[in-house]
Amino acid sequence: PPSDADPRHDGLMILVADSFKELVLESKEHVLVCVHAPWCEACQKVKPHFQRLAKMLKGCDTIRVALMDSDENYVNSRFFPEPFIPNVKLFMAGKKGSPLTCNTEKTFEAYVRFLEEHTSVKLADAVEEYYPTYCVAKEVNELIEELRVAAMTQNLRLAEGRVPPAT
């Protein structure tokens, strides 16, 4: 896919061995990478957290979130010397040669805290800044107006045949 974007999950990159250098090491953004495998139960529990993070940080231009399948790709042991998965690293902008290992609980909240501690990114701010763009992309205002017009112009028979309650 273009820029290794996951078409099923907004904002999430799917890294392959050939794109790792370009999309992680040569990028100007911080990149949070999770190396995983499809057979790994712990990895399958972590993936939804990364999908959610990616979606919430989609509008943030200083950080990217990525997954890399260790069964399908060569994983450079210089950056991932640990023999376990899931293996989560934060490649900091300007310091790509020495990524930070994320040794937190494997929860969404823990990953958010890790990112907020090590980057200037605040999840709540990123979501708030992206919301207007999201509304335009998803045509939220048009949908709300369409529903309002439909509600005002339809002969809604919600109360027809109902008797007021006895007092």
XYZ file of N, CA, C and O in Angstrom:
668
model
N 0.824 -1.204 0.000
C 0.000 0.000 0.000
C 0.865 1.264 0.000
O 2.010 1.214 0.451
N 0.338 2.381 -0.457
C 1.108 3.634 -0.463
C 1.589 3.977 0.944
O 0.817 3.923 1.893
N 2.866 4.292 1.062
C 3.504 4.615 2.346
C 3.266 3.532 3.391
O 3.291 3.790 4.575
N 3.014 2.318 2.932
C 2.759 1.176 3.807
C 1.597 1.418 4.759
O 1.561 0.892 5.867
N 0.623 2.219 4.329
C -0.552 2.498 5.159
C -1.462 1.279 5.172
O -1.663 0.624 4.156
N -2.006 0.960 6.333
C -2.951 -0.142 6.464
C -4.325 0.384 6.061
O -4.885 1.238 6.748
N -4.894 -0.098 4.951
C -6.187 0.436 4.497
C -7.334 0.127 5.453
O -8.375 0.759 5.402
N -7.144 -0.835 6.357
C -8.209 -1.205 7.290
C -8.167 -0.414 8.584
O -9.116 -0.426 9.350
N -7.025 0.257 8.863
C -6.868 0.962 10.138
C -6.231 2.325 9.897
O -5.029 2.408 9.610
N -7.033 3.375 10.041
C -6.566 4.748 9.818
C -5.295 5.042 10.594
O -5.222 4.799 11.798
N -4.308 5.575 9.893
C -3.099 6.052 10.539
C -2.038 5.005 10.800
O -0.900 5.346 11.124
N -2.352 3.734 10.682
C -1.407 2.673 11.004
C -0.541 2.332 9.792
O -1.048 2.157 8.690
N 0.780 2.235 10.022
C 1.699 1.793 8.974
C 1.990 0.315 9.181
O 2.145 -0.138 10.314
N 2.081 -0.413 8.080
C 2.520 -1.800 8.107
C 3.909 -1.812 7.484
O 4.063 -1.597 6.289
N 4.907 -2.008 8.329
C 6.284 -1.987 7.858
C 6.670 -3.334 7.266
O 6.230 -4.379 7.739
N 7.514 -3.274 6.245
C 8.164 -4.463 5.709
C 9.660 -4.180 5.740
O 10.079 -3.027 5.905
N 10.452 -5.224 5.599
C 11.903 -5.062 5.692
C 12.403 -3.988 4.721
O 13.253 -3.162 5.084
N 11.868 -3.962 3.505
C 12.326 -3.006 2.492
C 11.951 -1.561 2.801
O 12.574 -0.642 2.298
N 10.923 -1.353 3.607
C 10.488 0.022 3.880
C 10.956 0.539 5.240
O 10.789 1.714 5.547
N 11.536 -0.316 6.060
C 11.925 0.067 7.413
C 12.878 1.266 7.419
O 12.666 2.229 8.159
N 13.894 1.213 6.598
C 14.876 2.302 6.573
C 14.208 3.627 6.202
O 14.374 4.636 6.893
N 13.431 3.622 5.137
C 12.787 4.855 4.668
C 11.733 5.384 5.642
O 11.726 6.557 5.994
N 10.853 4.502 6.102
C 9.706 4.951 6.899
C 9.999 5.130 8.383
O 9.264 5.823 9.072
N 11.064 4.521 8.858
C 11.407 4.654 10.275
C 12.701 5.445 10.436
O 12.712 6.535 11.002
N 13.790 4.906 9.921
C 15.105 5.512 10.167
C 15.301 6.856 9.475
O 15.970 7.741 10.017
N 14.727 7.040 8.294
C 14.914 8.291 7.551
C 13.770 9.275 7.725
O 13.827 10.384 7.195
N 12.757 8.908 8.479
C 11.611 9.814 8.654
C 11.963 10.910 9.655
O 12.843 10.755 10.491
N 11.251 12.002 9.565
C 11.462 13.133 10.469
C 10.608 13.021 11.736
O 10.782 13.761 12.674
N 9.664 12.080 11.738
C 8.753 11.917 12.867
C 9.290 10.882 13.857
O 10.136 10.065 13.523
N 8.728 10.917 15.072
C 8.912 9.810 16.005
C 8.130 8.641 15.404
O 7.067 8.846 14.815
N 8.630 7.426 15.568
C 7.901 6.254 15.073
C 7.857 5.193 16.177
O 8.894 4.745 16.651
N 6.646 4.826 16.578
C 6.442 3.759 17.550
C 6.212 2.476 16.758
O 5.270 2.388 15.969
N 7.112 1.496 16.944
C 7.067 0.256 16.167
C 6.806 -0.921 17.092
O 7.460 -1.067 18.126
N 5.882 -1.768 16.683
C 5.623 -3.022 17.383
C 5.945 -4.170 16.437
O 5.315 -4.314 15.389
N 6.952 -4.972 16.812
C 7.286 -6.175 16.050
C 6.458 -7.306 16.648
O 6.453 -7.506 17.866
N 5.758 -8.025 15.791
C 4.802 -9.038 16.241
C 4.817 -10.237 15.297
O 5.501 -10.220 14.280
N 4.039 -11.241 15.641
C 3.823 -12.399 14.772
C 2.365 -12.826 14.904
O 1.772 -12.693 15.972
N 1.796 -13.336 13.819
C 0.376 -13.699 13.853
C 0.037 -14.832 14.820
O -1.076 -14.908 15.312
N 0.972 -15.709 15.118
C 0.714 -16.844 16.001
C 0.855 -16.488 17.480
O 0.483 -17.268 18.350
N 1.392 -15.312 17.776
C 1.691 -14.899 19.149
C 0.436 -14.324 19.813
O -0.075 -13.281 19.404
N -0.037 -14.995 20.854
C -1.258 -14.557 21.536
C -1.090 -13.183 22.179
O -1.981 -12.333 22.100
N 0.063 -12.938 22.810
C 0.315 -11.629 23.432
C 0.316 -10.525 22.372
O -0.182 -9.422 22.616
N 0.853 -10.834 21.191
C 0.881 -9.849 20.095
C -0.532 -9.507 19.644
O -0.842 -8.346 19.370
N -1.385 -10.516 19.573
C -2.758 -10.288 19.134
C -3.528 -9.429 20.129
O -4.419 -8.670 19.744
N -3.146 -9.508 21.400
C -3.776 -8.662 22.418
C -3.284 -7.222 22.342
O -4.006 -6.290 22.703
N -2.054 -7.024 21.856
C -1.451 -5.690 21.765
C -1.888 -4.948 20.499
O -2.039 -3.725 20.511
N -2.110 -5.673 19.411
C -2.435 -5.030 18.127
C -3.590 -4.037 18.201
O -3.483 -2.941 17.654
N -4.697 -4.345 18.867
C -5.789 -3.366 18.934
C -5.365 -2.044 19.594
O -5.858 -0.987 19.234
N -4.442 -2.112 20.543
C -3.955 -0.886 21.181
C -3.211 -0.018 20.160
O -3.343 1.204 20.148
N -2.434 -0.659 19.310
C -1.690 0.084 18.283
C -2.628 0.619 17.216
O -2.440 1.730 16.721
N -3.643 -0.143 16.864
C -4.627 0.340 15.894
C -5.355 1.564 16.440
O -5.560 2.551 15.733
N -5.714 1.518 17.706
C -6.406 2.649 18.352
C -5.485 3.864 18.457
O -5.891 4.985 18.155
N -4.229 3.638 18.875
C -3.258 4.739 18.947
C -3.080 5.394 17.587
O -3.058 6.616 17.474
N -2.916 4.571 16.568
C -2.707 5.094 15.212
C -3.892 5.945 14.769
O -3.712 7.023 14.207
N -5.082 5.468 15.045
C -6.284 6.215 14.653
C -6.355 7.554 15.390
O -6.642 8.584 14.797
N -6.049 7.528 16.684
C -6.141 8.747 17.477
C -5.019 9.740 17.156
O -5.186 10.937 17.341
N -3.889 9.234 16.669
C -2.753 10.105 16.345
C -2.647 10.397 14.861
O -1.676 11.001 14.406
N -3.637 9.980 14.091
C -3.585 10.131 12.632
C -3.316 11.566 12.198
O -2.564 11.806 11.271
N -3.896 12.509 12.862
C -3.729 13.907 12.480
C -2.467 14.556 13.021
O -2.161 15.692 12.692
N -1.716 13.852 13.828
C -0.499 14.392 14.428
C 0.652 14.236 13.436
O 0.911 13.138 12.949
N 1.339 15.320 13.148
C 2.405 15.242 12.146
C 3.781 14.986 12.749
O 4.779 15.032 12.045
N 3.857 14.672 14.052
C 5.158 14.439 14.678
C 5.375 12.991 15.100
O 6.451 12.644 15.580
N 4.370 12.143 14.930
C 4.519 10.747 15.353
C 3.750 9.815 14.429
O 2.689 10.173 13.916
N 4.317 8.632 14.211
C 3.669 7.591 13.409
C 3.641 6.314 14.243
O 4.489 6.102 15.096
N 2.686 5.453 13.960
C 2.538 4.187 14.659
C 2.604 3.078 13.610
O 1.954 3.177 12.569
N 3.403 2.034 13.901
C 3.617 0.992 12.902
C 3.674 -0.398 13.516
O 4.078 -0.574 14.659
N 3.280 -1.380 12.699
C 3.405 -2.792 13.044
C 4.328 -3.447 12.021
O 4.336 -3.070 10.850
N 5.075 -4.456 12.472
C 5.954 -5.202 11.572
C 5.882 -6.684 11.943
O 6.146 -7.053 13.087
N 5.520 -7.510 10.981
C 5.384 -8.951 11.178
C 6.768 -9.588 11.124
O 7.437 -9.569 10.088
N 7.204 -10.188 12.239
C 8.548 -10.773 12.305
C 8.646 -12.089 11.524
O 9.743 -12.506 11.172
N 7.537 -12.741 11.258
C 7.571 -13.964 10.463
C 7.758 -13.678 8.981
O 8.352 -14.475 8.258
N 7.259 -12.542 8.532
C 7.293 -12.198 7.109
C 8.464 -11.301 6.721
O 8.707 -11.097 5.539
N 9.170 -10.736 7.710
C 10.195 -9.741 7.423
C 11.457 -9.962 8.234
O 11.398 -10.408 9.382
N 12.567 -9.573 7.632
C 13.824 -9.559 8.373
C 13.732 -8.407 9.365
O 13.431 -7.274 8.993
N 13.991 -8.698 10.639
C 13.977 -7.677 11.680
C 15.426 -7.448 12.100
O 16.088 -8.369 12.583
N 15.904 -6.230 11.887
C 17.296 -5.893 12.143
C 17.623 -6.033 13.634
O 17.076 -5.315 14.472
N 18.549 -6.939 13.954
C 18.894 -7.189 15.349
C 19.656 -6.027 15.981
O 19.768 -5.956 17.207
N 20.141 -5.114 15.170
C 20.771 -3.914 15.739
C 19.745 -3.093 16.508
O 20.033 -2.524 17.554
N 18.540 -3.040 15.994
C 17.482 -2.249 16.618
C 16.575 -3.084 17.516
O 15.950 -2.568 18.434
N 16.488 -4.371 17.234
C 15.634 -5.281 18.000
C 16.439 -6.517 18.400
O 16.196 -7.615 17.895
N 17.403 -6.356 19.321
C 18.225 -7.508 19.708
C 17.505 -8.492 20.636
O 17.933 -9.625 20.792
N 16.412 -8.059 21.214
C 15.676 -8.896 22.159
C 15.036 -10.077 21.421
O 14.527 -9.920 20.321
N 15.037 -11.256 22.061
C 14.505 -12.452 21.406
C 13.009 -12.682 21.645
O 12.535 -13.797 21.539
N 12.260 -11.642 21.978
C 10.849 -11.845 22.300
C 9.965 -10.924 21.470
O 10.419 -9.931 20.909
N 8.698 -11.303 21.405
C 7.662 -10.467 20.792
C 6.462 -10.501 21.732
O 6.324 -11.455 22.501
N 5.615 -9.533 21.731
C 5.767 -8.289 20.978
C 6.953 -7.482 21.513
O 7.251 -7.503 22.705
N 7.595 -6.810 20.606
C 8.754 -5.982 20.935
C 8.432 -4.573 20.462
O 8.268 -4.345 19.266
N 8.314 -3.647 21.393
C 7.884 -2.283 21.075
C 9.039 -1.319 21.312
O 9.637 -1.311 22.375
N 9.324 -0.512 20.286
C 10.396 0.480 20.366
C 9.885 1.817 19.847
O 9.085 1.878 18.921
N 10.407 2.881 20.453
C 10.118 4.235 19.999
C 11.377 4.798 19.354
O 12.404 4.945 20.015
N 11.296 5.052 18.063
C 12.394 5.659 17.327
C 12.161 7.165 17.345
O 11.263 7.671 16.675
N 12.961 7.841 18.155
C 12.788 9.274 18.364
C 13.322 10.071 17.172
O 14.380 9.738 16.634
N 12.612 11.117 16.809
C 13.074 12.008 15.746
C 14.443 12.545 16.132
O 14.654 12.981 17.261
N 15.394 12.462 15.211
C 16.733 12.964 15.461
C 17.636 12.007 16.219
O 18.821 12.267 16.375
N 17.087 10.893 16.713
C 17.869 9.919 17.486
C 17.511 8.500 17.053
O 17.347 7.605 17.888
N 17.376 8.279 15.766
C 16.874 7.003 15.263
C 17.818 5.836 15.535
O 17.387 4.694 15.578
N 19.100 6.116 15.740
C 20.075 5.051 15.943
C 19.962 4.344 17.270
O 20.490 3.248 17.439
N 19.309 4.965 18.233
C 19.180 4.331 19.555
C 17.731 4.426 20.034
O 17.379 5.296 20.832
N 16.877 3.518 19.547
C 15.457 3.555 19.929
C 15.261 3.228 21.401
O 16.072 2.532 22.015
N 14.180 3.744 21.950
C 13.809 3.474 23.343
C 12.940 2.219 23.400
O 11.977 2.093 22.650
N 13.289 1.323 24.277
C 12.494 0.114 24.467
C 11.320 0.439 25.376
O 11.482 1.064 26.414
N 10.163 -0.003 24.966
C 8.941 0.228 25.751
C 8.697 -0.991 26.628
O 8.182 -2.005 26.167
N 9.097 -0.888 27.886
C 8.918 -1.984 28.841
C 7.779 -1.681 29.805
O 7.942 -1.774 31.013
N 6.647 -1.305 29.268
C 5.499 -0.965 30.103
C 4.520 -2.129 30.119
O 4.716 -3.132 29.438
N 3.453 -1.950 30.855
C 2.341 -2.891 30.755
C 1.873 -2.864 29.306
O 2.045 -1.866 28.613
N 1.246 -3.900 28.887
C 0.778 -3.971 27.505
C -0.690 -3.536 27.426
O -1.552 -4.283 27.001
N -0.916 -2.267 27.847
C -2.261 -1.699 27.809
C -2.230 -0.414 26.990
O -1.177 0.205 26.826
N -3.390 -0.019 26.515
C -3.492 1.219 25.749
C -3.004 2.400 26.580
O -2.214 3.213 26.123
N -3.458 2.465 27.822
C -3.107 3.577 28.701
C -1.599 3.639 28.942
O -1.011 4.717 28.979
N -0.959 2.489 29.100
C 0.485 2.449 29.327
C 1.247 2.938 28.091
O 2.247 3.662 28.216
N 0.788 2.570 26.912
C 1.450 3.038 25.685
C 1.286 4.555 25.542
O 2.210 5.249 25.132
N 0.117 5.064 25.890
C -0.104 6.514 25.838
C 0.848 7.218 26.798
O 1.508 8.197 26.429
N 0.941 6.719 28.036
C 1.863 7.322 29.020
C 3.304 7.291 28.508
O 4.038 8.269 28.646
N 3.721 6.175 27.925
C 5.073 6.041 27.394
C 5.331 7.104 26.326
O 6.366 7.788 26.354
N 4.404 7.250 25.393
C 4.564 8.262 24.337
C 4.600 9.669 24.913
O 5.425 10.490 24.509
N 3.705 9.964 25.842
C 3.642 11.303 26.413
C 4.882 11.625 27.246
O 5.315 12.769 27.287
N 5.474 10.619 27.887
C 6.692 10.835 28.675
C 7.914 11.110 27.799
O 8.801 11.861 28.193
N 7.945 10.495 26.627
C 9.148 10.572 25.802
C 9.041 11.493 24.588
O 10.036 11.721 23.903
N 7.858 11.990 24.305
C 7.679 12.915 23.172
C 6.880 14.121 23.667
O 6.377 14.129 24.776
N 6.750 15.094 22.820
C 5.939 16.265 23.170
C 4.468 16.039 22.829
O 3.643 16.923 23.006
N 4.133 14.862 22.357
C 2.777 14.548 21.929
C 1.886 14.278 23.141
O 2.234 13.501 24.020
N 0.754 14.953 23.161
C -0.287 14.705 24.153
C -1.491 14.174 23.384
O -2.004 14.847 22.486
N -1.921 12.978 23.712
C -2.980 12.329 22.950
C -4.248 13.171 22.866
O -4.826 13.327 21.798
N -4.668 13.728 23.969
C -5.899 14.538 23.975
C -5.768 15.727 23.022
O -6.700 16.041 22.277
N -4.604 16.379 23.018
C -4.383 17.520 22.123
C -4.386 17.069 20.670
O -4.940 17.751 19.800
N -3.747 15.925 20.388
C -3.688 15.418 19.014
C -5.084 15.108 18.489
O -5.412 15.441 17.348
N -5.904 14.503 19.326
C -7.272 14.172 18.919
C -8.067 15.451 18.676
O -8.773 15.592 17.673
N -7.954 16.401 19.597
C -8.693 17.665 19.467
C -8.279 18.435 18.209
O -9.128 18.976 17.500
N -6.987 18.460 17.920
C -6.506 19.168 16.730
C -6.985 18.502 15.448
O -7.246 19.163 14.457
N -7.096 17.166 15.459
C -7.479 16.440 14.253
C -8.987 16.412 14.030
O -9.455 16.205 12.924
N -9.781 16.667 15.059
C -11.229 16.531 14.970
C -11.860 17.319 13.809
O -12.662 16.752 13.063
N -11.504 18.595 13.593
C -12.116 19.305 12.464
C -11.808 18.636 11.117
O -12.685 18.539 10.254
N -10.594 18.145 10.943
C -10.230 17.465 9.699
C -11.031 16.174 9.552
O -11.514 15.842 8.471
N -11.183 15.464 10.653
C -11.969 14.227 10.659
C -13.421 14.520 10.251
O -13.998 13.803 9.443
N -13.987 15.577 10.816
C -15.375 15.935 10.495
C -15.550 16.219 9.017
O -16.546 15.806 8.409
N -14.582 16.901 8.423
C -14.648 17.194 6.984
C -14.509 15.902 6.192
O -15.295 15.631 5.277
N -13.521 15.077 6.534
C -13.274 13.833 5.805
C -14.474 12.892 5.864
O -14.812 12.234 4.883
N -15.121 12.819 7.002
C -16.262 11.910 7.181
C -17.599 12.599 6.917
O -18.647 11.990 7.107
N -17.554 13.851 6.505
C -18.751 14.636 6.187
C -19.746 14.642 7.348
O -20.952 14.508 7.172
N -19.223 14.826 8.552
C -20.043 14.802 9.764
C -21.074 15.930 9.759
O -22.255 15.700 10.038
N -20.641 17.143 9.425
C -21.588 18.262 9.442
C -22.713 18.056 8.444
O -23.875 18.368 8.737
N -22.391 17.521 7.266
C -23.418 17.258 6.261
C -24.402 16.199 6.752
O -25.608 16.313 6.565
N -23.879 15.169 7.425
C -24.729 14.115 7.958
C -25.664 14.663 9.032
O -26.868 14.377 9.025
N -25.136 15.472 9.922
C -25.960 16.058 10.972
C -27.061 16.927 10.367
O -28.227 16.848 10.774
N -26.712 17.726 9.375
C -27.713 18.580 8.722
C -28.761 17.737 8.007
O -29.954 18.024 8.074
N -28.334 16.687 7.349
C -29.257 15.800 6.648
C -30.232 15.148 7.629
O -31.441 15.078 7.370
N -29.736 14.716 8.762
C -30.600 14.118 9.779
C -31.562 15.150 10.373
O -32.733 14.850 10.622
N -31.063 16.377 10.587
C -31.912 17.442 11.129
C -33.051 17.752 10.163
O -34.216 17.832 10.548
N -32.727 17.891 8.881
C -33.745 18.194 7.869
C -34.756 17.055 7.788
O -35.962 17.285 7.721
N -34.255 15.827 7.796
C -35.157 14.677 7.723
C -36.100 14.653 8.918
O -37.293 14.393 8.771
N -35.572 14.942 10.093
C -36.405 14.941 11.294
C -37.444 16.059 11.247
O -38.571 15.876 11.716
N -37.091 17.200 10.667
C -38.008 18.341 10.633
C -39.060 18.196 9.545
O -40.164 18.717 9.679
N -38.754 17.493 8.467
C -39.680 17.450 7.338
C -40.527 16.187 7.302
O -41.513 16.146 6.579
N -40.143 15.173 8.036
C -40.909 13.930 8.024
C -42.093 14.043 8.983
O -42.009 14.672 10.022
N -43.175 13.425 8.588
C -44.345 13.375 9.457
C -44.130 12.199 10.415
O -44.527 11.084 10.143
N -43.434 12.488 11.486
C -43.135 11.443 12.451
C -44.369 11.167 13.302
O -44.899 12.061 13.944
N -44.789 9.941 13.284
C -45.997 9.570 14.006
C -45.629 8.903 15.327
O -46.162 7.856 15.680
N -44.733 9.512 16.041
C -44.234 8.923 17.288
C -45.298 8.879 18.368
O -45.357 7.943 19.155
N -46.144 9.895 18.451
C -47.117 9.977 19.541
C -48.507 9.521 19.102
O -49.425 9.501 19.905
N -48.681 9.160 17.848
C -50.001 8.791 17.332
C -50.540 7.574 18.070
O -49.841 6.562 18.229
N -51.759 7.665 18.550
C -52.414 6.549 19.209
C -52.021 6.388 20.674
O -52.496 5.459 21.329
N -51.200 7.256 21.163
C -50.806 7.153 22.561
C -51.746 7.993 23.421
O -52.152 9.074 23.048
N -52.026 7.459 24.573
C -52.885 8.154 25.528
C -51.986 8.740 26.611
O -51.086 8.048 27.082
N -52.221 10.012 26.978
C -51.389 10.579 28.043
C -51.561 9.792 29.342
O -52.654 9.259 29.607
N -50.502 9.684 30.121
C -50.608 8.929 31.379
C -51.597 9.583 32.339
O -51.747 10.803 32.363
N -52.265 8.759 33.107
C -53.239 9.266 34.085
C -52.486 9.914 35.242
O -51.443 9.434 35.653
N -53.038 11.016 35.719
C -52.396 11.712 36.846
C -53.109 11.471 38.138
O -54.163 11.018 38.291
